[in-house]
CSV table of C-alpha atoms in Angstrom, one decimal:
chain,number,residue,atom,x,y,z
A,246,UNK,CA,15.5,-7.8,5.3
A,247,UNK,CA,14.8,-4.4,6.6
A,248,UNK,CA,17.0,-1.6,5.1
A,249,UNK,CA,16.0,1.2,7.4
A,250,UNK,CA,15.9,0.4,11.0
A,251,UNK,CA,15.2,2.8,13.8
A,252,UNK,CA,15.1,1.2,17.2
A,253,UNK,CA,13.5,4.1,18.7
A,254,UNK,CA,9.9,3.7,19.1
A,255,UNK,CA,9.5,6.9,21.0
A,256,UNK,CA,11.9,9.4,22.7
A,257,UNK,CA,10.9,12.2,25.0
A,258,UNK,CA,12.8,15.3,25.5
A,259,UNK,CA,12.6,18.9,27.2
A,260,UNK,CA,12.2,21.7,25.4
A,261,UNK,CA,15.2,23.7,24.4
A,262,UNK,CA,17.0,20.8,25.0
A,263,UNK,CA,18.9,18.4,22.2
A,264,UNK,CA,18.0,15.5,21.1
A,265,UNK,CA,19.3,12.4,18.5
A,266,UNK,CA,16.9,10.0,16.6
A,267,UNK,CA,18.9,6.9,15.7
A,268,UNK,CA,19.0,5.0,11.9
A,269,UNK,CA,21.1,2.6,10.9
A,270,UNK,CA,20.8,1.4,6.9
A,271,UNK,CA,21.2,-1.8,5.1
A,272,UNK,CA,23.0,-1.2,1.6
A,273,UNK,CA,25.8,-3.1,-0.6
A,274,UNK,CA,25.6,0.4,-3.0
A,275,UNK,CA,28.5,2.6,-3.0
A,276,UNK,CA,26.0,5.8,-4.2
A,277,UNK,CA,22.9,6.4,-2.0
A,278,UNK,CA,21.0,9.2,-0.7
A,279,UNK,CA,19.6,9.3,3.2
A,280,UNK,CA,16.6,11.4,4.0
A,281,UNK,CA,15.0,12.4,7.4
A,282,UNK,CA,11.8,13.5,6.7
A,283,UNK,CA,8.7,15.1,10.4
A,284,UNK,CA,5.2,13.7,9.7
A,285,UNK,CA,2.4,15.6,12.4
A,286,UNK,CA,-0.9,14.5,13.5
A,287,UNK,CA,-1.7,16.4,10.1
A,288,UNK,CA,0.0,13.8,8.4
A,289,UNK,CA,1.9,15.2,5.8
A,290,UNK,CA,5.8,14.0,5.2
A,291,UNK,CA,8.0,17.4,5.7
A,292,UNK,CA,11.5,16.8,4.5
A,293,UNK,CA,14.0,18.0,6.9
A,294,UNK,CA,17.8,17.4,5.6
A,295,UNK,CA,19.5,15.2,3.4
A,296,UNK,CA,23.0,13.2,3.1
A,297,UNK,CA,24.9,12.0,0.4
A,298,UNK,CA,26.8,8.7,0.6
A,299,UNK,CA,30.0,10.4,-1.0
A,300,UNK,CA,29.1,13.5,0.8
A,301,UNK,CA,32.0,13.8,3.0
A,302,UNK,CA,30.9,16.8,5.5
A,303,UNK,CA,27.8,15.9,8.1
A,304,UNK,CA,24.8,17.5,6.6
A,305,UNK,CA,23.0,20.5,8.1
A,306,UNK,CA,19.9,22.4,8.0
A,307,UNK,CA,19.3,25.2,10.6
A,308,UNK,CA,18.5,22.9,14.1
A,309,UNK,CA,18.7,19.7,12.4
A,310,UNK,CA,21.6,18.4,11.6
A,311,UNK,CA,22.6,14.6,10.3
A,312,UNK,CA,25.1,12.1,12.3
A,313,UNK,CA,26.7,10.4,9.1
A,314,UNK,CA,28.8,7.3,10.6
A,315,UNK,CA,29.0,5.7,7.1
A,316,UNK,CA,31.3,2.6,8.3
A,317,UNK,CA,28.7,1.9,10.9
A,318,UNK,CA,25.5,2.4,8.9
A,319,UNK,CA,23.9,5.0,10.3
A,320,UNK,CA,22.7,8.2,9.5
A,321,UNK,CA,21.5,9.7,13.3
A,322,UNK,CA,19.3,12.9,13.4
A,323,UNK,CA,20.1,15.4,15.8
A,324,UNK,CA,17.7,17.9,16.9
A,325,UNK,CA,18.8,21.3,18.9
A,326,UNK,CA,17.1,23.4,21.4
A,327,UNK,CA,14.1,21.1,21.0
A,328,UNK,CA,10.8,23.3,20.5
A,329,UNK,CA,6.7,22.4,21.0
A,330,UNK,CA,6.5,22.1,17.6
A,331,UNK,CA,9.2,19.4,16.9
A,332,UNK,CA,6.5,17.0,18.7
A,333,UNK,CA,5.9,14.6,15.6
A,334,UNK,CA,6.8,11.1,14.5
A,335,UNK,CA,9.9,11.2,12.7
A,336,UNK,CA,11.5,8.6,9.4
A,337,UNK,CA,14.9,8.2,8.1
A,338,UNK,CA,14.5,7.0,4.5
A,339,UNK,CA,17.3,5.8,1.7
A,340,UNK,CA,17.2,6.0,-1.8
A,341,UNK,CA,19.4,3.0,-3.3
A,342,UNK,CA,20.2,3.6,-7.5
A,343,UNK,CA,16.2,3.4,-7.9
A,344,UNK,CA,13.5,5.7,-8.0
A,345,UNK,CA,11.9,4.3,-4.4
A,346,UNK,CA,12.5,5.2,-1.3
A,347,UNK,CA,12.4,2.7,1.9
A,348,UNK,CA,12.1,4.2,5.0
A,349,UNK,CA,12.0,2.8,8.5
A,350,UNK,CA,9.1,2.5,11.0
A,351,UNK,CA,9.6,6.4,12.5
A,352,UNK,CA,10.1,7.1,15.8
A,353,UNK,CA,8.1,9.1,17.8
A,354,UNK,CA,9.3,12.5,19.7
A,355,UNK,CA,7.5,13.8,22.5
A,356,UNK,CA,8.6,17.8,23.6
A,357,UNK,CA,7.8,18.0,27.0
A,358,UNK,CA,7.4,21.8,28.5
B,972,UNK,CA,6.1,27.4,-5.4
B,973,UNK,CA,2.4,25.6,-4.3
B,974,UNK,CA,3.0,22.1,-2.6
B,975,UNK,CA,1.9,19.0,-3.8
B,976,UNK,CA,-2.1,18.6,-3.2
B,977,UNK,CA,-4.1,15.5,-2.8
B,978,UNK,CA,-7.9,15.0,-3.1
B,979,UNK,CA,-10.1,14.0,-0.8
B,980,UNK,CA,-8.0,13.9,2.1
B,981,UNK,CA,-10.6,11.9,3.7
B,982,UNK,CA,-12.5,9.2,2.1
B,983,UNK,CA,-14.8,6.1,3.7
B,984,UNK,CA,-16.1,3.9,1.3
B,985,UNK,CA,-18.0,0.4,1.6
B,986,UNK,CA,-15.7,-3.1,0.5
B,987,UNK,CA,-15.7,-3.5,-2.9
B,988,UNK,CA,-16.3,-0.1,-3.9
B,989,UNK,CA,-14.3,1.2,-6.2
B,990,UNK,CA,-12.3,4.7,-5.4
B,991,UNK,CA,-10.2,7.0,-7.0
B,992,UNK,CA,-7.5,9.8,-5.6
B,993,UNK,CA,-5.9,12.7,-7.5
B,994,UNK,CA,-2.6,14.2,-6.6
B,995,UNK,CA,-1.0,17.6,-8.0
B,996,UNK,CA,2.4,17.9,-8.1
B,997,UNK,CA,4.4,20.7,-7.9
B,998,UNK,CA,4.5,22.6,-10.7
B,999,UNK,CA,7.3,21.6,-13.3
B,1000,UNK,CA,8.4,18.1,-11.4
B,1001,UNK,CA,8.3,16.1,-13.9
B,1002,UNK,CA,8.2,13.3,-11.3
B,1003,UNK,CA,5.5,11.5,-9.3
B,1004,UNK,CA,5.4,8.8,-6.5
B,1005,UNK,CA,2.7,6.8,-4.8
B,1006,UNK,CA,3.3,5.6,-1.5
B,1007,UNK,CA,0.8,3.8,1.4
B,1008,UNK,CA,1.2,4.2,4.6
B,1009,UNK,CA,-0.2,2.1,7.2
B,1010,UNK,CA,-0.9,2.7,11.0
B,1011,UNK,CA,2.4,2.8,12.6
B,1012,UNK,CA,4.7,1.6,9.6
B,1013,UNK,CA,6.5,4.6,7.1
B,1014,UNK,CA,5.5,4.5,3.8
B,1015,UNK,CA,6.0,2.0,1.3
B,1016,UNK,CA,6.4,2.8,-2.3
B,1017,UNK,CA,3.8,2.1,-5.2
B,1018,UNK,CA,4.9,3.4,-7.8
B,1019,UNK,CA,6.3,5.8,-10.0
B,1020,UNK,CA,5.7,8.3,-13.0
B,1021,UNK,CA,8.4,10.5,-15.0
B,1022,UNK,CA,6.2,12.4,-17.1
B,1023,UNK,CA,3.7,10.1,-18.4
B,1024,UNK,CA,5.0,7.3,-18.4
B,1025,UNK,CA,4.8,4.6,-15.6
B,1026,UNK,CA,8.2,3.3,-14.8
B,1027,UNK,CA,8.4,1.6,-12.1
B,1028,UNK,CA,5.2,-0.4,-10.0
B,1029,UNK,CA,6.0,-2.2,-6.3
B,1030,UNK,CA,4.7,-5.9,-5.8
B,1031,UNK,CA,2.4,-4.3,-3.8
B,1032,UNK,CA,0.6,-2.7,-6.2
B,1033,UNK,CA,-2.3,-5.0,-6.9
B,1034,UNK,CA,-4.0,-5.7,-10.4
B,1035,UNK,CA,-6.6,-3.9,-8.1
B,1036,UNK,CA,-4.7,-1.0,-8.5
B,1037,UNK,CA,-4.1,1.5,-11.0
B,1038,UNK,CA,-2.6,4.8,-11.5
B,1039,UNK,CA,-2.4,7.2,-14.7
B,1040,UNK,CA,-0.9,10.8,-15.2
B,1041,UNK,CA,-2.1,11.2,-18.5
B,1042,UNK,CA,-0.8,14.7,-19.2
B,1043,UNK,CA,2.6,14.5,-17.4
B,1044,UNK,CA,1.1,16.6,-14.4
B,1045,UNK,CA,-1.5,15.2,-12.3
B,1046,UNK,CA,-2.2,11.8,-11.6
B,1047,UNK,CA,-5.1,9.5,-10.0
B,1048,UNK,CA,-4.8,6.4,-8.0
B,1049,UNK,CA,-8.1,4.0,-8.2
B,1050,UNK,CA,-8.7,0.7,-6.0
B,1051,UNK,CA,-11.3,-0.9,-7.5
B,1052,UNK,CA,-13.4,-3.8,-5.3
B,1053,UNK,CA,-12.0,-2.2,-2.1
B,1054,UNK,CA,-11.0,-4.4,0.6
B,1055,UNK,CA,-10.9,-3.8,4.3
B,1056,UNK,CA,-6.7,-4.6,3.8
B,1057,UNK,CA,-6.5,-1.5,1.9
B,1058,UNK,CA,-7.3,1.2,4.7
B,1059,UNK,CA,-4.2,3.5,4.9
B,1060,UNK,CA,-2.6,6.7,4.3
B,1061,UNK,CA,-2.2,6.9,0.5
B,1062,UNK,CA,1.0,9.7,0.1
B,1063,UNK,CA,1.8,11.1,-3.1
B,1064,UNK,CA,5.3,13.0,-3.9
B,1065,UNK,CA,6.6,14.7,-6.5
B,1066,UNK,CA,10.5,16.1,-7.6
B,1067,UNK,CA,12.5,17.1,-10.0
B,1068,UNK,CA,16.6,16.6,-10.9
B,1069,UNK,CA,16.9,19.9,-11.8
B,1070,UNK,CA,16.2,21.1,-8.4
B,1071,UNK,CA,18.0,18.6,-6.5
B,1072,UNK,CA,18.7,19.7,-3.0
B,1073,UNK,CA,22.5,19.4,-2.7
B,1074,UNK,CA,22.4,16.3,-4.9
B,1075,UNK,CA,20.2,13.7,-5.3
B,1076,UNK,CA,16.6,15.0,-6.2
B,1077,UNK,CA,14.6,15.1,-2.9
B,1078,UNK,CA,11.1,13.9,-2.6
B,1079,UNK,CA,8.2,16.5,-1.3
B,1080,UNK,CA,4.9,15.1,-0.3
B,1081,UNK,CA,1.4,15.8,-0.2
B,1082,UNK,CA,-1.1,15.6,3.1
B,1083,UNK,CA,-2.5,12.5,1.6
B,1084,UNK,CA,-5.4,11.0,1.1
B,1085,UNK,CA,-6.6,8.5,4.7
B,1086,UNK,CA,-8.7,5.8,2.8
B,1087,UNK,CA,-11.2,3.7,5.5
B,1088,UNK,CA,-12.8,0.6,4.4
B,1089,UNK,CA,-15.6,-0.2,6.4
């Protein structure tokens, strides 16, 4: 069963404007750690911003900031004032009480000038 | 600190040719992941090193597959007999608990190393 899904396939947004990438996760674990990590055409993994599962405030990191909806599942990444540069794919990824992490099939965002 | 660095970051190599990849870590994480990535999909996990030793190895990882860190710093990756099922994006991260960022020790990753079989 998949444990990270993210229905987005590819989103498209103007630049300076905000954004939200969609996750929802698959755990029975009560301690977990969520992840959002940019990969460019270069094709290295960036991390971006992190959330706890016990962590009760919504994670931020300058103009990303995490969704955390943790009766529903989902762990939504919200982008502001969208910039040129944000153009990449984009994975959420969990880390359950193992050393792995699973991460879902990205989604790809699009800044349009 | 210097990011994690992967060698080659390109490599094309005939089936069943054997290859080999090197990953640095950061310097002083004491651990080391191997992931594959293939078009389209994120990355799966391979396995993993804290220091030396190998803890933990995914189903995926073939008896094809192998991966040492020797020393408890860098590590290599070898396919041997290559097969055309085994072109992807071969990522390798490194962290460490003692820098965990706001809890749980966060993952940083390499540029990889894009393996074509031809």
């Amino acid at each position: 069963a998949q444990k990270i899904t993210q229905t987005q396939p590819g989103m498209f947004v103007q630049e300076k404007e905000a954004v939200t990438l969609d996750c929802t996760y698959d755990t029975s674990d009560q301690s977990y750690g969520l992840f959002w990590y940019k990969q460019p055409s270069s094709g290295e993994m960036i991390f971006l911003i992190y959330q706890g599962s016990y962590d009760e405030q919504n994670a931020t990191e300058g103009r990303y900031s995490l969704n955390f909806q943790k009766a529903r599942k989902s762990a939504n990444l919200v982008i502001s004032a969208s910039q040129l540069g944000d153009s990449a794919m984009y994975f959420c990824a969990m880390r359950e009480g193992g050393n792995d992490m699973r991460f879902g099939a990205g989604t790809r965002l699009t800044v349009k000038p | 600190d210097t990011g994690v660095s992967q060698d080659p970051r390109h490599k094309i190599t005939k089936r069943g040719q054997n290859v080999t990849f090197r990953c640095d870590p950061i310097s002083e994480h004491n651990r080391l992941y191997w992931y594959r990535q293939t078009l389209g999909q994120g990355p799966e996990f391979l396995t993993y090193f804290q220091n030396e030793a190998q803890l933990e190895k995914s189903r995926l990882l073939s008896d094809r597959f192998s991966a040492e860190r020797p020393k408890g710093s860098f590590s290599t990756l070898e396919i041997q007999r290559t097969e055309q099922g085994d072109s992807a994006m071969y990522l390798c991260a490194s962290s460490s608990p003692g820098r965990a960022h706001k809890g749980r020790d966060t993952q940083y990753f390499g540029p990889g190393t894009r393996l074509t079989v031809l």
